[in-house]
GROMACS .gro file of C-alpha atoms in nm:
model
  382
    1MET     CA    1   0.751   6.347   5.345
    2SER     CA    2   1.071   6.475   5.191
    3ASP     CA    3   1.268   6.301   5.466
    4THR     CA    4   1.090   5.971   5.390
    5LEU     CA    5   1.163   6.000   5.018
    6TRP     CA    6   1.527   6.083   5.088
    7LEU     CA    7   1.559   5.779   5.317
    8ILE     CA    8   1.391   5.554   5.059
    9ARG     CA    9   1.632   5.677   4.791
   10LYS     CA   10   1.929   5.627   5.023
   11THR     CA   11   1.823   5.274   5.113
   12MET     CA   12   1.760   5.181   4.749
   13ILE     CA   13   2.102   5.311   4.640
   14THR     CA   14   2.279   5.145   4.933
   15THR     CA   15   2.103   4.814   4.868
   16PHE     CA   16   2.129   4.784   4.491
   17LYS     CA   17   2.475   4.922   4.432
   18ASN     CA   18   2.582   4.570   4.528
   19TYR     CA   19   2.490   4.337   4.238
   20LYS     CA   20   2.479   4.040   4.478
   21ASN     CA   21   2.159   4.179   4.627
   22LEU     CA   22   1.997   4.187   4.282
   23LEU     CA   23   2.100   3.823   4.239
   24LEU     CA   24   1.939   3.737   4.573
   25TYR     CA   25   1.614   3.929   4.526
   26ILE     CA   26   1.550   3.870   4.153
   27GLY     CA   27   1.780   3.595   4.030
   28MET     CA   28   1.714   3.332   4.296
   29PRO     CA   29   1.333   3.316   4.243
   30ILE     CA   30   1.396   3.269   3.870
   31LEU     CA   31   1.638   2.989   3.954
   32GLY     CA   32   1.354   2.842   4.160
   33ILE     CA   33   1.131   2.838   3.850
   34LEU     CA   34   1.401   2.651   3.658
   35LEU     CA   35   1.438   2.398   3.939
   36ALA     CA   36   1.061   2.342   3.957
   37SER     CA   37   1.051   2.290   3.580
   38LEU     CA   38   1.325   2.028   3.601
   39ILE     CA   39   1.149   1.845   3.886
   40HIS     CA   40   0.802   1.839   3.728
   41GLY     CA   41   0.897   1.853   3.359
   42GLY     CA   42   0.906   1.476   3.319
   43SER     CA   43   0.584   1.408   3.510
   44GLY     CA   44   0.363   1.375   3.203
   45GLU     CA   45   0.192   1.064   3.073
   46THR     CA   46   0.408   0.751   3.034
   47ALA     CA   47   0.338   0.409   2.889
   48LEU     CA   48   0.387   0.081   3.073
   49ASN     CA   49   0.583  -0.190   2.896
   50ILE     CA   50   0.416  -0.524   2.963
   51GLY     CA   51   0.526  -0.873   2.857
   52ILE     CA   52   0.269  -1.154   2.823
   53VAL     CA   53   0.350  -1.523   2.866
   54ASN     CA   54   0.057  -1.736   2.740
   55HIS     CA   55   0.055  -2.102   2.850
   56ASP     CA   56  -0.301  -2.143   2.721
   57LYS     CA   57  -0.252  -2.084   2.351
   58GLY     CA   58  -0.523  -2.182   2.106
   59GLN     CA   59  -0.807  -2.096   2.343
   60ALA     CA   60  -1.031  -1.816   2.211
   61VAL     CA   61  -1.124  -1.685   2.558
   62THR     CA   62  -0.759  -1.657   2.661
   63GLU     CA   63  -0.662  -1.497   2.330
   64ASP     CA   64  -0.940  -1.242   2.376
   65THR     CA   65  -0.809  -1.160   2.724
   66VAL     CA   66  -0.462  -1.104   2.580
   67GLN     CA   67  -0.612  -0.873   2.315
   68PHE     CA   68  -0.790  -0.681   2.591
   69ILE     CA   69  -0.451  -0.612   2.755
   70LEU     CA   70  -0.298  -0.508   2.422
   71GLN     CA   71  -0.573  -0.250   2.369
   72LEU     CA   72  -0.537  -0.079   2.709
   73GLU     CA   73  -0.437   0.288   2.699
   74HIS     CA   74  -0.090   0.378   2.826
   75VAL     CA   75   0.017   0.013   2.788
   76GLN     CA   76   0.259  -0.129   2.532
   77ALA     CA   77   0.234  -0.507   2.548
   78GLU     CA   78   0.390  -0.795   2.356
   79GLU     CA   79   0.393  -1.171   2.389
   80ILE     CA   80   0.724  -1.315   2.507
   81LYS     CA   81   0.867  -1.648   2.612
   82GLU     CA   82   0.880  -1.735   2.982
   83SER     CA   83   1.257  -1.785   2.959
   84GLU     CA   84   1.297  -1.417   2.857
   85ALA     CA   85   1.078  -1.269   3.132
   86ARG     CA   86   1.334  -1.251   3.414
   87ASP     CA   87   1.608  -1.085   3.207
   88LEU     CA   88   1.369  -0.831   3.050
   89ILE     CA   89   1.235  -0.723   3.392
   90VAL     CA   90   1.576  -0.703   3.556
   91SER     CA   91   1.717  -0.499   3.266
   92GLY     CA   92   1.423  -0.257   3.287
   93GLU     CA   93   1.298  -0.323   2.934
   94LEU     CA   94   0.967  -0.442   3.080
   95ASP     CA   95   0.774  -0.297   3.374
   96ALA     CA   96   0.582  -0.619   3.439
   97VAL     CA   97   0.504  -0.963   3.297
   98LEU     CA   98   0.161  -1.131   3.292
   99MET     CA   99   0.161  -1.511   3.297
  100PHE     CA  100  -0.159  -1.687   3.188
  101PRO     CA  101  -0.162  -2.046   3.323
  102GLY     CA  102  -0.261  -2.351   3.119
  103GLY     CA  103  -0.636  -2.420   3.137
  104PHE     CA  104  -0.713  -2.054   3.200
  105ALA     CA  105  -0.997  -2.048   2.943
  106GLU     CA  106  -1.152  -2.362   3.088
  107SER     CA  107  -1.141  -2.218   3.440
  108LEU     CA  108  -1.331  -1.910   3.318
  109LYS     CA  109  -1.598  -2.125   3.160
  110ASN     CA  110  -1.640  -2.302   3.494
  111GLY     CA  111  -1.678  -1.970   3.677
  112ALA     CA  112  -1.361  -2.019   3.886
  113PRO     CA  113  -1.086  -1.826   3.699
  114GLY     CA  114  -0.728  -1.940   3.738
  115SER     CA  115  -0.482  -1.690   3.882
  116VAL     CA  116  -0.293  -1.471   3.634
  117GLN     CA  117   0.051  -1.411   3.781
  118ILE     CA  118   0.187  -1.056   3.759
  119VAL     CA  119   0.565  -1.026   3.801
  120SER     CA  120   0.719  -0.680   3.854
  121ILE     CA  121   0.992  -0.514   4.058
  122LYS     CA  122   0.826  -0.170   4.040
  123GLY     CA  123   0.548  -0.247   4.285
  124THR     CA  124   0.184  -0.144   4.290
  125GLN     CA  125   0.232   0.164   4.068
  126VAL     CA  126   0.258  -0.087   3.779
  127THR     CA  127   0.068  -0.393   3.902
  128GLY     CA  128  -0.221  -0.187   4.044
  129TYR     CA  129  -0.301  -0.020   3.711
  130VAL     CA  130  -0.294  -0.343   3.508
  131SER     CA  131  -0.464  -0.568   3.764
  132SER     CA  132  -0.753  -0.323   3.817
  133TYR     CA  133  -0.853  -0.350   3.450
  134LEU     CA  134  -0.769  -0.720   3.413
  135ASN     CA  135  -0.961  -0.830   3.724
  136ALA     CA  136  -1.275  -0.646   3.610
  137TYR     CA  137  -1.258  -0.810   3.266
  138ILE     CA  138  -1.196  -1.160   3.409
  139ASN     CA  139  -1.478  -1.126   3.663
  140ASN     CA  140  -1.725  -1.042   3.386
  141ILE     CA  141  -1.632  -1.358   3.190
  142ALA     CA  142  -1.631  -1.571   3.505
  143ALA     CA  143  -1.980  -1.444   3.588
  144ILE     CA  144  -2.100  -1.594   3.259
  145GLY     CA  145  -1.935  -1.926   3.349
  146ARG     CA  146  -2.104  -1.934   3.691
  147THR     CA  147  -2.440  -1.855   3.531
  148VAL     CA  148  -2.433  -2.139   3.276
  149GLN     CA  149  -2.291  -2.388   3.535
  150GLY     CA  150  -2.069  -2.581   3.297
  151ASP     CA  151  -2.299  -2.573   2.991
  152THR     CA  152  -2.042  -2.506   2.717
  153ALA     CA  153  -2.295  -2.435   2.442
  154SER     CA  154  -2.474  -2.177   2.656
  155PHE     CA  155  -2.142  -2.021   2.756
  156ASP     CA  156  -2.037  -1.982   2.393
  157THR     CA  157  -2.370  -1.822   2.301
  158ILE     CA  158  -2.369  -1.572   2.589
  159TYR     CA  159  -1.997  -1.502   2.549
  160LYS     CA  160  -2.045  -1.432   2.177
  161GLY     CA  161  -2.324  -1.187   2.258
  162TYR     CA  162  -2.103  -1.025   2.524
  163ARG     CA  163  -1.822  -0.978   2.273
  164GLN     CA  164  -2.057  -0.836   2.010
  165SER     CA  165  -2.254  -0.611   2.244
  166ASP     CA  166  -2.375  -0.300   2.064
  167PHE     CA  167  -2.347  -0.059   2.356
  168GLU     CA  168  -2.058   0.187   2.337
  169LEU     CA  169  -1.878   0.394   2.595
  170SER     CA  170  -1.822   0.752   2.491
  171ALA     CA  171  -1.506   0.914   2.622
  172ALA     CA  172  -1.356   1.258   2.583
  173LYS     CA  173  -0.990   1.337   2.633
  174VAL     CA  174  -0.913   1.632   2.861
  175GLU     CA  175  -0.587   1.815   2.899
  176ASP     CA  176  -0.371   1.701   3.189
  177ARG     CA  177  -0.269   2.018   3.374
  178SER     CA  178  -0.128   1.846   3.681
  179ALA     CA  179   0.233   1.906   3.570
  180ASN     CA  180   0.173   2.280   3.520
  181TYR     CA  181  -0.007   2.309   3.852
  182GLY     CA  182   0.270   2.117   4.025
  183MET     CA  183   0.535   2.348   3.876
  184THR     CA  184   0.334   2.652   3.984
  185LYS     CA  185   0.299   2.537   4.344
  186GLN     CA  186   0.667   2.441   4.358
  187THR     CA  187   0.769   2.779   4.214
  188ILE     CA  188   0.547   2.963   4.461
  189GLY     CA  189   0.697   2.755   4.743
  190TYR     CA  190   1.050   2.859   4.645
  191LEU     CA  191   0.937   3.221   4.601
  192LEU     CA  192   0.799   3.228   4.957
  193ILE     CA  193   1.138   3.119   5.091
  194PHE     CA  194   1.321   3.392   4.896
  195MET     CA  195   1.062   3.653   4.996
  196LEU     CA  196   1.116   3.573   5.363
  197PHE     CA  197   1.495   3.590   5.335
  198SER     CA  198   1.475   3.911   5.130
  199ALA     CA  199   1.245   4.077   5.385
  200VAL     CA  200   1.476   3.989   5.673
  201ASN     CA  201   1.782   4.113   5.482
  202LEU     CA  202   1.617   4.448   5.403
  203SER     CA  203   1.489   4.495   5.758
  204GLY     CA  204   1.833   4.393   5.882
  205ILE     CA  205   1.964   4.720   5.740
  206ILE     CA  206   1.823   4.878   6.058
  207ILE     CA  207   2.058   4.673   6.275
  208LYS     CA  208   2.357   4.720   6.043
  209GLU     CA  209   2.317   5.100   6.038
  210LYS     CA  210   2.298   5.102   6.414
  211GLU     CA  211   2.615   4.892   6.436
  212ASN     CA  212   2.807   5.127   6.203
  213ARG     CA  213   2.661   5.435   6.377
  214THR     CA  214   2.486   5.561   6.060
  215TYR     CA  215   2.155   5.546   6.243
  216TYR     CA  216   2.271   5.784   6.517
  217ARG     CA  217   2.412   6.032   6.264
  218LEU     CA  218   2.075   6.032   6.084
  219LEU     CA  219   1.891   6.102   6.410
  220ALA     CA  220   2.114   6.405   6.464
  221SER     CA  221   1.927   6.552   6.164
  222PRO     CA  222   1.552   6.641   6.161
  223ILE     CA  223   1.471   6.279   6.062
  224SER     CA  224   1.255   6.103   6.326
  225PRO     CA  225   1.290   5.735   6.423
  226ARG     CA  226   0.936   5.662   6.298
  227THR     CA  227   1.021   5.808   5.957
  228TYR     CA  228   1.336   5.597   5.948
  229VAL     CA  229   1.151   5.268   6.016
  230ALA     CA  230   0.860   5.361   5.787
  231SER     CA  231   1.099   5.422   5.495
  232ASN     CA  232   1.255   5.080   5.551
  233VAL     CA  233   0.910   4.915   5.543
  234ILE     CA  234   0.820   5.100   5.219
  235VAL     CA  235   1.144   4.990   5.051
  236ASN     CA  236   1.083   4.635   5.170
  237LEU     CA  237   0.728   4.629   5.030
  238PHE     CA  238   0.840   4.786   4.701
  239MET     CA  239   1.113   4.524   4.664
  240MET     CA  240   0.864   4.245   4.735
  241MET     CA  241   0.631   4.378   4.462
  242ILE     CA  242   0.912   4.380   4.205
  243GLN     CA  243   1.022   4.032   4.312
  244ILE     CA  244   0.667   3.894   4.280
  245ALA     CA  245   0.596   4.061   3.945
  246VAL     CA  246   0.924   3.952   3.783
  247THR     CA  247   0.885   3.593   3.907
  248LEU     CA  248   0.527   3.559   3.781
  249ILE     CA  249   0.605   3.719   3.444
  250VAL     CA  250   0.909   3.497   3.387
  251MET     CA  251   0.714   3.188   3.496
  252ILE     CA  252   0.421   3.255   3.261
  253ARG     CA  253   0.584   3.430   2.963
  254PHE     CA  254   0.926   3.266   2.938
  255PHE     CA  255   0.871   2.921   3.094
  256HIS     CA  256   0.514   2.896   2.952
  257ILE     CA  257   0.377   2.756   3.279
  258ASP     CA  258  -0.002   2.785   3.299
  259PRO     CA  259  -0.082   2.836   3.670
  260GLY     CA  260  -0.461   2.811   3.620
  261ILE     CA  261  -0.505   3.132   3.825
  262PRO     CA  262  -0.537   3.489   3.690
  263PHE     CA  263  -0.218   3.695   3.719
  264TRP     CA  264  -0.379   3.965   3.932
  265GLN     CA  265  -0.507   3.709   4.185
  266MET     CA  266  -0.164   3.556   4.222
  267PHE     CA  267  -0.005   3.899   4.258
  268LEU     CA  268  -0.249   4.012   4.528
  269LEU     CA  269  -0.218   3.687   4.723
  270LEU     CA  270   0.161   3.707   4.718
  271LEU     CA  271   0.145   4.075   4.814
  272LEU     CA  272  -0.061   3.970   5.116
  273PHE     CA  273   0.210   3.722   5.207
  274ALA     CA  274   0.469   3.998   5.159
  275MET     CA  275   0.303   4.181   5.448
  276VAL     CA  276   0.344   3.865   5.657
  277ALA     CA  277   0.710   3.841   5.556
  278ILE     CA  278   0.777   4.205   5.647
  279GLY     CA  279   0.601   4.158   5.980
  280LEU     CA  280   0.818   3.854   6.055
  281SER     CA  281   1.133   4.042   5.953
  282LEU     CA  282   1.048   4.326   6.193
  283VAL     CA  283   0.993   4.074   6.475
  284ILE     CA  284   1.337   3.926   6.409
  285VAL     CA  285   1.496   4.272   6.407
  286ALA     CA  286   1.309   4.366   6.724
  287PHE     CA  287   1.435   4.060   6.913
  288ALA     CA  288   1.791   4.061   6.771
  289ASP     CA  289   2.062   4.267   6.941
  290ASN     CA  290   2.305   4.242   6.647
  291SER     CA  291   2.341   4.109   6.291
  292MET     CA  292   2.472   3.773   6.407
  293THR     CA  293   2.164   3.712   6.622
  294ALA     CA  294   1.935   3.824   6.339
  295ASN     CA  295   2.101   3.579   6.098
  296ALA     CA  296   2.067   3.298   6.350
  297LEU     CA  297   1.697   3.375   6.407
  298GLN     CA  298   1.616   3.387   6.036
  299SER     CA  299   1.789   3.053   5.977
  300MET     CA  300   1.608   2.900   6.274
  301LEU     CA  301   1.264   3.029   6.171
  302ILE     CA  302   1.248   3.041   5.791
  303MET     CA  303   1.381   2.710   5.658
  304PRO     CA  304   1.215   2.475   5.915
  305THR     CA  305   0.876   2.644   5.880
  306CYS     CA  306   0.899   2.644   5.498
  307LEU     CA  307   0.987   2.275   5.504
  308LEU     CA  308   0.692   2.192   5.732
  309ALA     CA  309   0.452   2.407   5.529
  310GLY     CA  310   0.526   2.226   5.202
  311CYS     CA  311   0.735   2.491   5.024
  312LEU     CA  312   1.004   2.237   4.931
  313PHE     CA  313   0.801   1.914   4.908
  314PRO     CA  314   0.428   1.843   4.870
  315ILE     CA  315   0.275   1.841   5.215
  316GLU     CA  316   0.057   1.543   5.116
  317VAL     CA  317   0.362   1.312   5.145
  318MET     CA  318   0.416   1.412   5.508
  319PRO     CA  319   0.260   1.234   5.810
  320ALA     CA  320  -0.078   1.360   5.930
  321SER     CA  321   0.075   1.495   6.254
  322ILE     CA  322   0.319   1.713   6.056
  323GLN     CA  323   0.033   1.840   5.840
  324ARG     CA  324  -0.150   1.952   6.157
  325ILE     CA  325   0.158   2.149   6.266
  326ALA     CA  326   0.166   2.319   5.926
  327ASP     CA  327  -0.180   2.466   5.995
  328PHE     CA  328  -0.007   2.713   6.228
  329LEU     CA  329   0.218   2.848   5.951
  330PRO     CA  330   0.125   3.128   5.706
  331GLN     CA  331   0.311   2.959   5.417
  332ARG     CA  332   0.076   2.662   5.445
  333TRP     CA  333  -0.236   2.881   5.418
  334LEU     CA  334  -0.104   3.059   5.110
  335LEU     CA  335  -0.013   2.733   4.934
  336ASP     CA  336  -0.352   2.590   5.031
  337THR     CA  337  -0.519   2.896   4.875
  338PHE     CA  338  -0.328   2.846   4.550
  339GLY     CA  339  -0.417   2.477   4.542
  340LYS     CA  340  -0.788   2.539   4.592
  341LEU     CA  341  -0.795   2.813   4.328
  342GLN     CA  342  -0.634   2.569   4.083
  343GLN     CA  343  -0.910   2.318   4.164
  344GLY     CA  344  -1.175   2.572   4.067
  345SER     CA  345  -1.266   2.737   4.398
  346SER     CA  346  -1.353   3.104   4.382
  347LEU     CA  347  -1.156   3.369   4.571
  348GLU     CA  348  -1.475   3.459   4.764
  349SER     CA  349  -1.496   3.105   4.902
  350LEU     CA  350  -1.145   3.136   5.045
  351LEU     CA  351  -1.205   3.434   5.271
  352LEU     CA  352  -1.105   3.225   5.574
  353ASN     CA  353  -0.760   3.163   5.423
  354LEU     CA  354  -0.722   3.533   5.339
  355GLY     CA  355  -0.838   3.633   5.687
  356ILE     CA  356  -0.583   3.402   5.849
  357LEU     CA  357  -0.302   3.550   5.638
  358LEU     CA  358  -0.413   3.901   5.734
  359ALA     CA  359  -0.422   3.794   6.098
  360PHE     CA  360  -0.063   3.663   6.073
  361ALA     CA  361   0.051   3.996   5.926
  362ALA     CA  362  -0.131   4.198   6.193
  363VAL     CA  363  -0.012   3.986   6.488
  364LEU     CA  364   0.351   3.987   6.373
  365SER     CA  365   0.345   4.365   6.321
  366LEU     CA  366   0.191   4.422   6.665
  367ILE     CA  367   0.453   4.197   6.828
  368ALA     CA  368   0.729   4.395   6.654
  369ILE     CA  369   0.580   4.730   6.763
  370TYR     CA  370   0.539   4.607   7.120
  371ARG     CA  371   0.895   4.475   7.129
  372PHE     CA  372   1.035   4.797   6.985
  373GLY     CA  373   0.853   4.993   7.254
  374ARG     CA  374   0.961   4.768   7.543
  375ASN     CA  375   1.323   4.705   7.447
  376LYS     CA  376   1.547   4.983   7.574
  377GLU     CA  377   1.810   4.898   7.316
  378MET     CA  378   1.556   4.931   7.032
  379ARG     CA  379   1.328   5.201   7.170
  380SER     CA  380   1.515   5.472   6.986
  381TYR     CA  381   1.386   5.328   6.653
  382ILE     CA  382   1.027   5.435   6.723
   0.00000   0.00000   0.00000
């Protein structure tokens, strides 16, 4: 036990006497929080600027339709002249322009509404929102016109009753947490990348000490190879715990990001992934003959898998085939667990995800142990 403690102390001193390692293990995840905040910070509610060109002025039905648009939430609308529409859209002052044709009110009374033209250069993200509300409103009025079959007096009576209907729709405003949840998932995605690189760098000490012959000098003492590797794993796990705790505390306390998940759940889930990261780092060390090969393997394995798993971008924007590939990656299962917890799932309902992460950690560790035992160059470690 004393040998293990001495090795842990030696590894800690050797690692952290270089301030660049502190920057890598602690500073980079915090930089990831800042980057996630910048990406998702402006994703709150925004208002659409709509211009309205009315070629059917003086008609009560058309004027009421214009008022309906003016009262929509998240919409700032104003009546403009048709000659101004093109310049205002091109300059970005307006997101879209609605053009009501002449005779629009009469077409509604006849049950065959004329087409309201929507002009925009921002696509369906603007036109879809406005048209969904406008089409529903127009269809209701047109239904009255089809019912009365051209009887103007009947239309006016029913339309007046429709406008003065005494039923009300109750609505309650809820807090939009999507931005906070998005920042949390993005921060966790960056943290997973740094955890993987940190684990490989700490396990890589084994190769570096063999290259500079420190390992052989240690074995000349009573220290056994198993004790040497075990101390490296303990230091690695301890470093992961500090990295996770500091990142979560900074994210919640200093950046005021509400993850929607209790701190202890996030810490335990990330600690589970730390076991996966350490297992992967040992596999890389077991298969690498020198530091150059280890660096090449970590670059080849970590960044592509993190990209596919959705650590850098939401996986929902990727093709379905890529999403299927991500099911074979531990990062994907951890991010999926975080997402479901944010949606209200209980930790007990996610035992499959937790079991898969444990399986990844166990399989990677067994591969590393097997490789250490079979590789003559590495057998002296165990």
